[in-house]
Coordinates of C-alpha atoms and ligand atoms in Angstrom, one line a residue:
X1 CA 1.6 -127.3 28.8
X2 CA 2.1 -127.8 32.5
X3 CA 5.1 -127.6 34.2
X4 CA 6.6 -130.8 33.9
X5 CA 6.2 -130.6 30.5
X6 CA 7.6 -127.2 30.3
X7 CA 10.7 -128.6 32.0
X8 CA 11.0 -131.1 29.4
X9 CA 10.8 -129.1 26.6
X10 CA 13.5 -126.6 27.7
X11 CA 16.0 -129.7 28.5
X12 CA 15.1 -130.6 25.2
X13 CA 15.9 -127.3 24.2
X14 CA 19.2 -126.6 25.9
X15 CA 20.3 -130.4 24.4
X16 CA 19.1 -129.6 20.5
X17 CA 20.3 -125.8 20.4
X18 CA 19.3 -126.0 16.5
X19 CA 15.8 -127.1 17.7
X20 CA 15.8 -123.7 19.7
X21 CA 16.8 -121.5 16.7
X22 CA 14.2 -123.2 14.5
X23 CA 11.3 -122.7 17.5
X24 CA 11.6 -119.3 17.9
X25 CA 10.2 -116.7 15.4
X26 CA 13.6 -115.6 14.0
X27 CA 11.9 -112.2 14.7
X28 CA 12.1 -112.1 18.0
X29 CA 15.9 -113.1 17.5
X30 CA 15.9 -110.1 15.1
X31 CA 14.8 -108.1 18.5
X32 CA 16.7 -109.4 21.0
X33 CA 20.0 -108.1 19.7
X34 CA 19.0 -104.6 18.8
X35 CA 19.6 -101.7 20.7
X36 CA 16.3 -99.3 21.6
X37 CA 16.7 -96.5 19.5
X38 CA 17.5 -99.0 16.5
X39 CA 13.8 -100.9 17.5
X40 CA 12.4 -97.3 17.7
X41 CA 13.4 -96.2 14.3
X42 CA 13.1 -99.4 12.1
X43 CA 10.1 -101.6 14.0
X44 CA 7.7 -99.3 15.5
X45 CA 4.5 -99.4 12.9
X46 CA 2.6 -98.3 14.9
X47 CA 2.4 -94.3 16.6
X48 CA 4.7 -93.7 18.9
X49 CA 4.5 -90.5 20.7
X50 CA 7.5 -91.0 23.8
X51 CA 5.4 -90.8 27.3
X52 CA 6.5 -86.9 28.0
X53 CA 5.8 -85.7 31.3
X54 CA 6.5 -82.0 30.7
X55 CA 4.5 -81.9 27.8
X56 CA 1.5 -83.9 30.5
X57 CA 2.2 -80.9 33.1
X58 CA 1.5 -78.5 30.3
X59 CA -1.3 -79.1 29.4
X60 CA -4.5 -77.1 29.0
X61 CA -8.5 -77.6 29.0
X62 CA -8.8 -78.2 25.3
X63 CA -12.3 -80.2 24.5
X64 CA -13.3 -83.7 25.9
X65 CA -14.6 -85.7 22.9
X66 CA -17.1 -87.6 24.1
X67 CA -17.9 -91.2 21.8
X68 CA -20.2 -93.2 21.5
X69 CA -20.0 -95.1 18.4
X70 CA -17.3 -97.5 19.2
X71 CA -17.0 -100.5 17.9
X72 CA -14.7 -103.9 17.3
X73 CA -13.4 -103.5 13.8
X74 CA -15.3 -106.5 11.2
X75 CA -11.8 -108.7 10.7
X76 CA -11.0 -108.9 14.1
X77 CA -14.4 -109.7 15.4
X78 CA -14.1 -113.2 15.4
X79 CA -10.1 -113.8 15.5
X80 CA -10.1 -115.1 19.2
X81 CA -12.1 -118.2 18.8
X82 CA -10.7 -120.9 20.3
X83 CA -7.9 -118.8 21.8
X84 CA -8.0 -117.8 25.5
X85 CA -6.5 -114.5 27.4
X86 CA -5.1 -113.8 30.9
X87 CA -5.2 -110.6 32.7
X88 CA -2.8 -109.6 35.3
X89 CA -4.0 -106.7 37.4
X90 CA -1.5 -104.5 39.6
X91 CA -2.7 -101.6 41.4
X92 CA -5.6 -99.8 42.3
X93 CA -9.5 -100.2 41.3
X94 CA -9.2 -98.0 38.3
X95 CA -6.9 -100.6 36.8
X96 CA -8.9 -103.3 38.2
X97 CA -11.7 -102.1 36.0
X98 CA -10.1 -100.8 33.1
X99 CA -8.9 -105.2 33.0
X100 CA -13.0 -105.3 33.1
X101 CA -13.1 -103.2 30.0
X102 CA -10.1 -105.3 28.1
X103 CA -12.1 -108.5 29.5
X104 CA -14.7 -107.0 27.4
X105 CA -13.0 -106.2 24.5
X106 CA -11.2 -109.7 24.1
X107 CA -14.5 -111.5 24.9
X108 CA -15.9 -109.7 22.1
X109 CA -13.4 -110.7 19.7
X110 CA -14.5 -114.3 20.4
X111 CA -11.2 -115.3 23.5
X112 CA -12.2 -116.8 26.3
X113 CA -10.7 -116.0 29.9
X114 CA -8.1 -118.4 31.8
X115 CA -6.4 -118.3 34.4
X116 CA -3.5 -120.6 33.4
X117 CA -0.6 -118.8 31.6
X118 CA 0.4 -122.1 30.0
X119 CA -3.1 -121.7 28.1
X120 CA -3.1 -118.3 27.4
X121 CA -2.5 -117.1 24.0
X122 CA -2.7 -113.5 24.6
X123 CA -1.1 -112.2 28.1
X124 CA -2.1 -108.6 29.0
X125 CA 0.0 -107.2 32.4
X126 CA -2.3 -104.2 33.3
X127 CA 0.3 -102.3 35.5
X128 CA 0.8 -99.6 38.4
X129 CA 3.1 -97.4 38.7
X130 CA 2.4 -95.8 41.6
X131 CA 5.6 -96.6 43.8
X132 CA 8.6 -98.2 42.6
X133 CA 7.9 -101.8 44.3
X134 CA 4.5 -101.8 42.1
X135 CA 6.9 -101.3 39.0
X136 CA 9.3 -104.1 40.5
X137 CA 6.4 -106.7 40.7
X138 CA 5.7 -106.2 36.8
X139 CA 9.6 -106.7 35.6
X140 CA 9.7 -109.5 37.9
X141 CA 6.8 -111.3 35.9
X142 CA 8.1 -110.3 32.9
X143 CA 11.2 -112.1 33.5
X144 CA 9.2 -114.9 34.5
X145 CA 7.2 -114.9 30.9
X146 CA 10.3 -114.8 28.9
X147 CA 10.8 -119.0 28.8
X148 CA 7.2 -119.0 27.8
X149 CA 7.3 -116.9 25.1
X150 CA 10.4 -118.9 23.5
X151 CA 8.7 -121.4 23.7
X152 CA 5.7 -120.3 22.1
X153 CA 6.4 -117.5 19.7
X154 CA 2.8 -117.2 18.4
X155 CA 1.6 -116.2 22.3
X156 CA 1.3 -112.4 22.9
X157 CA 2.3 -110.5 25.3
X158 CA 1.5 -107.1 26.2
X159 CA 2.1 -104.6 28.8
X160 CA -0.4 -101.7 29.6
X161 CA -1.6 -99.7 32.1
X162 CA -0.2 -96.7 33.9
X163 CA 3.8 -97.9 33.5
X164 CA 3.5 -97.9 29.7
X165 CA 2.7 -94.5 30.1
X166 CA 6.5 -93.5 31.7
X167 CA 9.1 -92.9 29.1
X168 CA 11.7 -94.8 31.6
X169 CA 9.6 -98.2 31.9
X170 CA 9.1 -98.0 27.6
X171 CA 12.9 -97.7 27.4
X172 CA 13.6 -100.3 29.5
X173 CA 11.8 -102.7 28.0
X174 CA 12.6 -102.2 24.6
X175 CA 16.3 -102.6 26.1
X176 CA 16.0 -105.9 28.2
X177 CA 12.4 -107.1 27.2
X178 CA 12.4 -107.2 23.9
X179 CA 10.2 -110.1 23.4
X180 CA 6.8 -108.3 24.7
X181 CA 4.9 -107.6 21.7
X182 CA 2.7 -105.2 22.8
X183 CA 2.7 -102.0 24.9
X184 CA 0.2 -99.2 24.8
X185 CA -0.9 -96.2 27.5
X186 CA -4.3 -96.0 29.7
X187 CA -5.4 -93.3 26.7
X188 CA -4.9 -96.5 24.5
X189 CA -7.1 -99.2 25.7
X190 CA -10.0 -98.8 23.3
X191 CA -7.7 -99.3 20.6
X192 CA -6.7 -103.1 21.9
X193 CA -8.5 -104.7 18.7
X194 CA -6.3 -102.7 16.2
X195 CA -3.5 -103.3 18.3
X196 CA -3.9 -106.7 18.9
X197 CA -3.9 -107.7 15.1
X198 CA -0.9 -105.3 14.1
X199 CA 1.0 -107.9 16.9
X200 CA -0.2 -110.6 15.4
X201 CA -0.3 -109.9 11.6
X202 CA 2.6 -107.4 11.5
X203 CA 4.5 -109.8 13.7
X204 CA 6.6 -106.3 15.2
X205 CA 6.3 -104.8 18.6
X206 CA 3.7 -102.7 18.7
X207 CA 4.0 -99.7 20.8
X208 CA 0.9 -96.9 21.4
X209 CA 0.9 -94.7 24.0
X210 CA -0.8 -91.5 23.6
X211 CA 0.5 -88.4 25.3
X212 CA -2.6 -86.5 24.6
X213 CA -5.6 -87.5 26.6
X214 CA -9.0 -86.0 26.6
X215 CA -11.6 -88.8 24.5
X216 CA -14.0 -90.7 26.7
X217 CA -15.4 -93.6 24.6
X218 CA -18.5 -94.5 26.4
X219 CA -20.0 -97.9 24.9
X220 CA -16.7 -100.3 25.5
X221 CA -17.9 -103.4 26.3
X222 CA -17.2 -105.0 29.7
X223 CA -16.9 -108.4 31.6
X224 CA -17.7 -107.4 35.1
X225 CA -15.6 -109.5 38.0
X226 CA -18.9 -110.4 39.6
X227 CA -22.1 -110.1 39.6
X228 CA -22.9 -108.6 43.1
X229 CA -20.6 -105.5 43.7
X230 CA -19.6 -103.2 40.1
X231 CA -17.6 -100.5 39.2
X232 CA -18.5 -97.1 37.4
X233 CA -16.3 -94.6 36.5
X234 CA -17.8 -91.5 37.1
X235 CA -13.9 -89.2 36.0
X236 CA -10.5 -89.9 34.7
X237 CA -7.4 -88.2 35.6
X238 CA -5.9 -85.9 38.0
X239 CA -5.2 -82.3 37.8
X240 CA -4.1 -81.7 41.6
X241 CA -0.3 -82.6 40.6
X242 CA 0.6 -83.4 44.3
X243 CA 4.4 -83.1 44.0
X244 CA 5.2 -86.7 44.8
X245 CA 2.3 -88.3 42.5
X246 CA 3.0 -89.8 39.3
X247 CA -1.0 -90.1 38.4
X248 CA -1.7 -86.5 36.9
X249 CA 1.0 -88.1 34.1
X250 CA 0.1 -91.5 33.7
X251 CA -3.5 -90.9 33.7
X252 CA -3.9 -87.6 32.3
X253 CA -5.8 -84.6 33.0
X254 CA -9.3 -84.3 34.7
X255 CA -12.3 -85.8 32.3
X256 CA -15.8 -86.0 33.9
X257 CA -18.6 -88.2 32.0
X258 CA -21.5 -86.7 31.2
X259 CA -23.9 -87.2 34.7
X260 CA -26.7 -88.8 32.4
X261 CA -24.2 -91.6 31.3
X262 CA -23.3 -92.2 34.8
X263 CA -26.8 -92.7 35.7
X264 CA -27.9 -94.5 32.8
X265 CA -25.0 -96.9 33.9
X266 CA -25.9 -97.5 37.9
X267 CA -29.8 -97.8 36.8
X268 CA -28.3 -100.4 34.3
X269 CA -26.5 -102.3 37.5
X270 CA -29.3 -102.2 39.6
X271 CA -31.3 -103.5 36.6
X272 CA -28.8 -106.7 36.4
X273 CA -29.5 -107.3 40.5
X274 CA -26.2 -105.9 41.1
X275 CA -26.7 -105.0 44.9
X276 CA -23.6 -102.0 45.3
X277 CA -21.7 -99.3 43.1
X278 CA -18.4 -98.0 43.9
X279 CA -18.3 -94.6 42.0
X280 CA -14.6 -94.1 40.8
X281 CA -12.5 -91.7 40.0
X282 CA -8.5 -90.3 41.1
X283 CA -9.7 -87.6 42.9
X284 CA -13.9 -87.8 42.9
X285 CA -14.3 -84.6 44.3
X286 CA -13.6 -82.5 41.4
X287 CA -16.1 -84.3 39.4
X288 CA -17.9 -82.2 37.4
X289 CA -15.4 -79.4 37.1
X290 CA -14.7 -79.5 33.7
X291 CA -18.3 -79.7 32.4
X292 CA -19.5 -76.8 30.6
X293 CA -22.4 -76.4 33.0
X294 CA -22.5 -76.1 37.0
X295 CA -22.5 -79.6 38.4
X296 CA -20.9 -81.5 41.1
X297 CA -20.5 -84.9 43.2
X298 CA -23.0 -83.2 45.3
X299 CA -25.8 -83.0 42.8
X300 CA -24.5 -86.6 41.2
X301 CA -24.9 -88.0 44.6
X302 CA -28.1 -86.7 44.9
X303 CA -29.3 -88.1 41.4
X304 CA -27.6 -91.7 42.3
X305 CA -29.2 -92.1 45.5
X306 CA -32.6 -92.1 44.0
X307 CA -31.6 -94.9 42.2
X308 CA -33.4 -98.4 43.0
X309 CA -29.7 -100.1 43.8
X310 CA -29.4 -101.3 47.9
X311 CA -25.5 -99.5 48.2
X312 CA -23.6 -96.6 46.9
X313 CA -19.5 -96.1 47.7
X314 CA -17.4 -93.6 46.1
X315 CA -13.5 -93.3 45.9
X316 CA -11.0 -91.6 46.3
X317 CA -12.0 -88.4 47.8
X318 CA -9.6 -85.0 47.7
X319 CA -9.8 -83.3 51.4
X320 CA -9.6 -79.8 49.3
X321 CA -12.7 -80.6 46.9
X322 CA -14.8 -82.2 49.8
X323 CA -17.6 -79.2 49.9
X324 CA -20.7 -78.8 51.9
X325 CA -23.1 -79.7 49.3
X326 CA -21.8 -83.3 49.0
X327 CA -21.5 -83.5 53.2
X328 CA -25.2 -82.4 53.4
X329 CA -26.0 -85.0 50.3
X330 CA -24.4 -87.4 51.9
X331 CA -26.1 -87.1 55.3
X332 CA -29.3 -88.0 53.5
X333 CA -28.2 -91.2 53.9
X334 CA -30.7 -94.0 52.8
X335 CA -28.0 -96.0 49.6
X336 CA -25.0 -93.5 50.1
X337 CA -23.1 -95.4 52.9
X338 CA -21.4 -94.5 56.2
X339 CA -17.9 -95.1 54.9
X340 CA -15.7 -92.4 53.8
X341 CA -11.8 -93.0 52.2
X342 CA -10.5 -89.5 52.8
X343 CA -6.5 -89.4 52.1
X344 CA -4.4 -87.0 54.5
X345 CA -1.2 -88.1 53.7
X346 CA 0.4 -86.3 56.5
X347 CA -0.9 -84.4 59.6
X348 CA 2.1 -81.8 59.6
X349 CA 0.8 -78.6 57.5
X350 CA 4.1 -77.9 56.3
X351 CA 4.9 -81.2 55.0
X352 CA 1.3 -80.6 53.2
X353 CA 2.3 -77.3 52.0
X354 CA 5.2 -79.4 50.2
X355 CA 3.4 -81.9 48.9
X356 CA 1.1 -79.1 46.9
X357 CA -2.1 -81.0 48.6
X358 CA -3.6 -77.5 49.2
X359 CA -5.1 -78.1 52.6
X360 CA -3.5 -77.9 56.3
X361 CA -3.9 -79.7 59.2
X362 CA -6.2 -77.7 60.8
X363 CA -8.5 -77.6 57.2
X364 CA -8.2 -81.0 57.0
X365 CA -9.2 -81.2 61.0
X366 CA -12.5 -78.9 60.3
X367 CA -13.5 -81.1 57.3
X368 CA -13.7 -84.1 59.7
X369 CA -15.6 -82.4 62.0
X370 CA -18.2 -81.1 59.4
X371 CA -18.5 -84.8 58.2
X372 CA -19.0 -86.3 61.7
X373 CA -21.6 -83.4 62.2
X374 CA -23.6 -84.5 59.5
X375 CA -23.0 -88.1 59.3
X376 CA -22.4 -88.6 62.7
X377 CA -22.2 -93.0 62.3
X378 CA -19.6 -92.5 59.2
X379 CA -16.0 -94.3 59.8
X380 CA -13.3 -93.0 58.4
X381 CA -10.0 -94.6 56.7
X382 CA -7.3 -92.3 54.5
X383 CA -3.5 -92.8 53.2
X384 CA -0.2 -91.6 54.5
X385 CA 3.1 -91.6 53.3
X386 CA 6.0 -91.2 55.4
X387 CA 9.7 -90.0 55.4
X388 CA 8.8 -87.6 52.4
X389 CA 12.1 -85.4 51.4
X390 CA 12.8 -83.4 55.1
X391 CA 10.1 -84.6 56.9
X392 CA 11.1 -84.2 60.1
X393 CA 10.6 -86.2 64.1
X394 CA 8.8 -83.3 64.9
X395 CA 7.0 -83.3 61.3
X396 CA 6.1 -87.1 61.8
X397 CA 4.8 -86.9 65.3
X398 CA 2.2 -84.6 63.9
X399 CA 1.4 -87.3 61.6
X400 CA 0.8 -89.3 64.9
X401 CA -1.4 -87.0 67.1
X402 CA -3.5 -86.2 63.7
X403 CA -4.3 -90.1 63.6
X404 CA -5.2 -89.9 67.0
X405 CA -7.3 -87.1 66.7
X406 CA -9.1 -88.8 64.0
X407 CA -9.4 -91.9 65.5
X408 CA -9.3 -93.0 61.6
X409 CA -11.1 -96.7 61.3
X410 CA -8.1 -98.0 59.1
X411 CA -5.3 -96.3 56.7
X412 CA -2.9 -97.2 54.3
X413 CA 0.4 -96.4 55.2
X414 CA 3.1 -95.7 53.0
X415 CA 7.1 -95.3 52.7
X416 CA 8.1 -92.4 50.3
X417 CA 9.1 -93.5 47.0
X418 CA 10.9 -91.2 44.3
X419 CA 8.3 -91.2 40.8
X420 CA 10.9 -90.2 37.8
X421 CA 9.3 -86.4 36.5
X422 CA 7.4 -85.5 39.2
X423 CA 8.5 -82.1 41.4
X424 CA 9.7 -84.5 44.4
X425 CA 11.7 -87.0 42.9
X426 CA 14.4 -83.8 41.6
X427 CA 14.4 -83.6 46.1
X428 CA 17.1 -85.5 47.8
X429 CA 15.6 -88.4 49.1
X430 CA 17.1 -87.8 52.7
X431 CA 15.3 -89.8 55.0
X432 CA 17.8 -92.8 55.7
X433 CA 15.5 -96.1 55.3
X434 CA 15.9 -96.7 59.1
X435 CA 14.2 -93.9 59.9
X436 CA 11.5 -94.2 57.3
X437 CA 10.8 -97.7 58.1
X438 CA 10.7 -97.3 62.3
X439 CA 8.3 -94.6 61.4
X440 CA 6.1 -96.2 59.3
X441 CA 6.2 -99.3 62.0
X442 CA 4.8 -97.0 64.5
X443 CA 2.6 -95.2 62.8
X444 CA 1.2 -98.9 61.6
X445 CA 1.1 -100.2 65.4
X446 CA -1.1 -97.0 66.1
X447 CA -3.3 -97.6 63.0
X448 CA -3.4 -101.4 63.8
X449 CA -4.5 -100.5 67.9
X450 CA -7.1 -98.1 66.5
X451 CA -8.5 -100.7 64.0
X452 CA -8.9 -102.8 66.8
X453 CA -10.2 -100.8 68.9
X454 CA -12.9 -99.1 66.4
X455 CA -13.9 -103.3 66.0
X456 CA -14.3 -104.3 69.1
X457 CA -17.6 -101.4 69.4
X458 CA -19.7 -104.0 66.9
X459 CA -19.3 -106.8 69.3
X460 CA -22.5 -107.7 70.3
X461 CA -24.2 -105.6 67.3
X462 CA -26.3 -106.4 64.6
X463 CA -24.7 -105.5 61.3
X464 CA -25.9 -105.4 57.9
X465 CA -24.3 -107.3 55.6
X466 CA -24.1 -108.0 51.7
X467 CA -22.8 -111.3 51.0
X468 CA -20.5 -111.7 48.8
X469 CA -18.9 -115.6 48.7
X470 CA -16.7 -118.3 50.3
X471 CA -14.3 -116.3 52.6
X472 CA -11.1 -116.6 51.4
X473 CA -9.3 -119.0 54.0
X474 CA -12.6 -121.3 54.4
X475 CA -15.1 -122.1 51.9
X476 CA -17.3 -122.8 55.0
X477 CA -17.5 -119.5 56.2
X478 CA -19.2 -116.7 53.9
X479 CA -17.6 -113.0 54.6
X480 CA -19.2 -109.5 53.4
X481 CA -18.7 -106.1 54.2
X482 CA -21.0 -104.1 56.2
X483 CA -22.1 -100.8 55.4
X484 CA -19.4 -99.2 57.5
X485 CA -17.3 -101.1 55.0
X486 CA -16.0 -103.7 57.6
X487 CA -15.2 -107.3 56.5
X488 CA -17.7 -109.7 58.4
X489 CA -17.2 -113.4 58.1
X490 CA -19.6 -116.1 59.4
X491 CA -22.1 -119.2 58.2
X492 CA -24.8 -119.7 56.4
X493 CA -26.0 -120.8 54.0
X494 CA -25.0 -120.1 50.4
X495 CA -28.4 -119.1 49.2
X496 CA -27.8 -115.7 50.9
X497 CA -24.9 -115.1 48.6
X498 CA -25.5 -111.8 46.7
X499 CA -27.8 -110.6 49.8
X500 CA -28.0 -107.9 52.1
X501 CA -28.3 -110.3 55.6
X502 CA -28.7 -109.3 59.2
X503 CA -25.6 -110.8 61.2
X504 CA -24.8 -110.3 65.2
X505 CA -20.9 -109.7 65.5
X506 CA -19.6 -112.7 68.1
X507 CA -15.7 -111.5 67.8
X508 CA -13.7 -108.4 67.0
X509 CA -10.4 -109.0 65.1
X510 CA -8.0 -106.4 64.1
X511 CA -9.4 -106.1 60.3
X512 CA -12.3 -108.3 60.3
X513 CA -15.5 -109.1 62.4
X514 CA -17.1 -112.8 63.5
X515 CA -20.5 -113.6 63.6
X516 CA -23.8 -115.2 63.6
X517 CA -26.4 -115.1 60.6
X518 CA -29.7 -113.8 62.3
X519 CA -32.0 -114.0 60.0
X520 CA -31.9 -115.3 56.6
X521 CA -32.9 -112.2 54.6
X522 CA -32.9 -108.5 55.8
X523 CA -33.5 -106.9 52.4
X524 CA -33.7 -108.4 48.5
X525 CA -34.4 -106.8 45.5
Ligands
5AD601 N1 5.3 -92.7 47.3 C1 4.6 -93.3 48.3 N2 3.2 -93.3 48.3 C2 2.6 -92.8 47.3 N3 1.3 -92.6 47.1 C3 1.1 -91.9 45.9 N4 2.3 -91.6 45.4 C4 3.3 -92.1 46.3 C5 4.7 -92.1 46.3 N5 5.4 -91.5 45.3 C6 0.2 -93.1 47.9 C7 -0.7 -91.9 48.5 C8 -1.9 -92.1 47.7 C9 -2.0 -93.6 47.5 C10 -2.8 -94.1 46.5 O1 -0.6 -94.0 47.3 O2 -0.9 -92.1 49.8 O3 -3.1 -91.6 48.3
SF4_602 FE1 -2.0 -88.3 43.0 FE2 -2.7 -86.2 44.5 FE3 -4.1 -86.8 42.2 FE4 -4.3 -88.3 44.4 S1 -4.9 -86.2 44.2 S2 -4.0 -89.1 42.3 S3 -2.3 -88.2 45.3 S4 -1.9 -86.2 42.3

């Protein structure tokens, strides 16, 4: 239905008020005018164990079950044909491929993918919780699917990801969103099949979200987004409980896979002519911590970048983790590339000290200098928040000089924002929103000058690029990043898409780099 016709229908609608009692699943009536505890007790089928974030902080190093026998169960193997899914993705690349996992999943079972919510019979909102505008976003669109889902009542909507896994955004939901039929946690997301047909055979909401994490499930199926640049997991969770982060909750504690199933993976990539990994995890140096024998990022490195595949990335590093091992690794060089994300969050080591990110100023400082020492062409890039609880002028302009010291590539920059049950958000919030946002607009002038300035030293170059499409404002320009991880836009041809080309940089901008192709093909596969 497009949305003329959708127009139509809801005149029609608010004209024939019978016609709109008849439409909707009385159900869905039935839900609408219950309170949350009532839903709780009487509708919920399905486990419900409340998101509890004491119970998270709690927790110990019980087992990691590690499966590999997954699979779809027989009835609902075939219950998508003919039927199509969207995904909406918030957040960061975790989430992005945990939507490649659900892609994979619902593929399986037969759906097919659209893009158009009008076609869509099952809606999935992968979310992020990360700062409260992220959580915004999400109960803004599902506001906007409410008219859609009176008008269709078989369609089914579900919400997942990290804000499923906070007790407050459950509540809320079941309060003023009663209509979604579906929400389950990131522990939950190999159980979509089961899920799936208890919304649409049960016809109840449907509510999973597992407090208790620790089960990697390693043969889910997955629809990669393309076919040039993948994803692997290589840990999930945090343990490092920084007192402002709501991840260690939402995504549980610290799980490494087993190296040999990373591996297996990446050799699998290259295998499919995939020409980069990003390695993923919340904090990728601990990898390895919780295996029952001595291994590291260090030795994983090592193992990956023997591996016939042209690039290797990993995110997001911990400055506290970051040991020698993976800096000398590293500095090997050959598919592990010149490009390191290293969060400081702030450059004041008291502010640090606060934030329990176990590492000062001056730690963080030597750490940059051992990385430039052994990878003496790697650019840097990291995240900082500002106006945290107390953070002072003084406390801010250290912030400043450490970016200067740096001379960081690029950063994300971020205003504070209160996470319901972590150690911060019980602070007062005391930084007056003036002062947090003319902070954050200087620190972002500096970052922007730097960017600029670390840009303008390819003009002239020759760069390496891997091709990876149209560029997004002009389908005759193709754009890439370069090893350095800078965004690279320029013609040729589309053959080269999917190819690592040689490209001379004609024009620095502030976050991306013009040029000419050189030659057609500096290295295939
Ligand atoms: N407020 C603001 N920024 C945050 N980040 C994490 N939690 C918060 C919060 N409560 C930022 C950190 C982190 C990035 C992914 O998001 O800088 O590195
Ligand atoms: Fe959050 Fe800190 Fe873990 Fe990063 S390391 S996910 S900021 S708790």
């Amino acid at each position: 239905m497009n949305e003329q016709q959708r127009k139509e229908a809801n005149q029609i609608k608010q004209e024939n008020p019978t016609d709109v009692k008849s439409d909707l699943d009385s159900n869905l009536d039935r839900l609408k005018n219950m309170e949350s505890d009532e839903l709780i007790g009487k509708y919920f089928q399905s486990t419900y164990e409340p998101p509890n974030l004491k119970k998270a902080k709690k927790r110990r190093r019980e087992d990691v079950e590690i499966h590999y026998d997954f699979s779809i169960p027989a009835e609902m193997q075939r219950i998508g044909e003919g039927k199509k899914f969207l995904i909406r993705t918030y957040g960061c690349q975790m989430n992005e491929h945990d939507t490649e996992v659900m892609a994979g999943l619902l593929t399986e079972m037969g759906y097919e993918t659209t893009d158009n919510t009008d076609e869509a019979d099952v809606i999935l909102l992968n979310t992020c919780a990360i700062r409260e505008n992220a959580e915004n976003k999400v109960f803004g669109e599902i506001g906007h699917l409410k008219p859609l889902k009176l008008e269709k009542p078989d369609l089914i909507i579900g919400v997942c990801g990290c804000m499923s896994q906070e007790e407050s955004v459950v509540n809320k939901i079941l309060k003023k969103h009663p209509f979604i039929d579906m929400i389950f946690g990131t522990h939950n997301i190999h159980r979509l099949p089961s899920l799936l047909k208890e919304a649409m055979f049960s016809k109840e909401m449907v509510l999973e979200v597992w407090s208790k994490e620790g089960d990697i499930i390693e043969n889910l199926p997955k629809v990669r987004k393309g076919k040039i640049k993948g994803w692997v997991n290589i840990m999930y969770g945090c343990d490092k409980f920084c007192t402002y982060c709501i991840v260690p909750y939402t995504r549980g504690k610290e799980r490494s896979r087993l190296p040999e199933d990373i591996i297996q993976e990446v050799r699998h990539l290259a295998a499919q002519g995939y020409q980069e990994v990003t390695l993923l995890g919340q904090n990728v140096n601990a990898y390895g911590k919780d295996l029952e024998f001595e291994y590291g990022l260090g030795q994983l490195m090592d193992e990956i970048r023997k591996i016939d595949i042209p690039r290797v990335r990993f995110t997001t590093s911990h400055p506290r983790d970051f040991d020698d091992h993976l800096v000398e690794v590293l500095a090997k060089g050959g598919n592990l590339l010149d490009h390191i994300h290293l969060p400081v969050q702030s450059g004041s080591s008291e502010v640090l000290r606060v934030m329990a990110r176990r590492y000062t100023r001056e730690s963080y400082l030597e750490l940059v200098g051992k990385i430039r020492a052994g990878m003496p062409n790697a650019t840097l890039t990291t995240d900082i928040i500002v106006g945290f609880p107390n953070e002072t002028d003084e406390q801010f302009e250290e912030t400043m000089t450490l970016v200067r010291e740096v001379g960081f590539d690029g950063a994300y920059t971020f205003i504070y924002s209160p996470r319901e049950g972590t150690p911060a958000a019980k602070w007062e919030d005391n930084i007056p929103m003036e002062v947090k946002k003319e902070r954050l607009q200087r620190l972002n002038a500096l970052v922007n000058e730097q960017a600029k300035q670390a840009m303008q030293k390819y003009e002239g170059e020759i760069v390496k690029v891997l091709v990876e499409g149209e560029s997004k404002k002009n389908p005759d320009v193709l754009s890439g990043y370069t090893e350095r991880n800078k965004l690279v836009n320029f013609k040729a041809p589309k053959s080269t898409i999917g190819k690592i080309v040689n490209v001379r940089i004609t024009e620095a901008r502030t976050w991306s780099l013009n040029g000419e192709l050189v030659e057609e093909v500096a290295e295939v596969l």
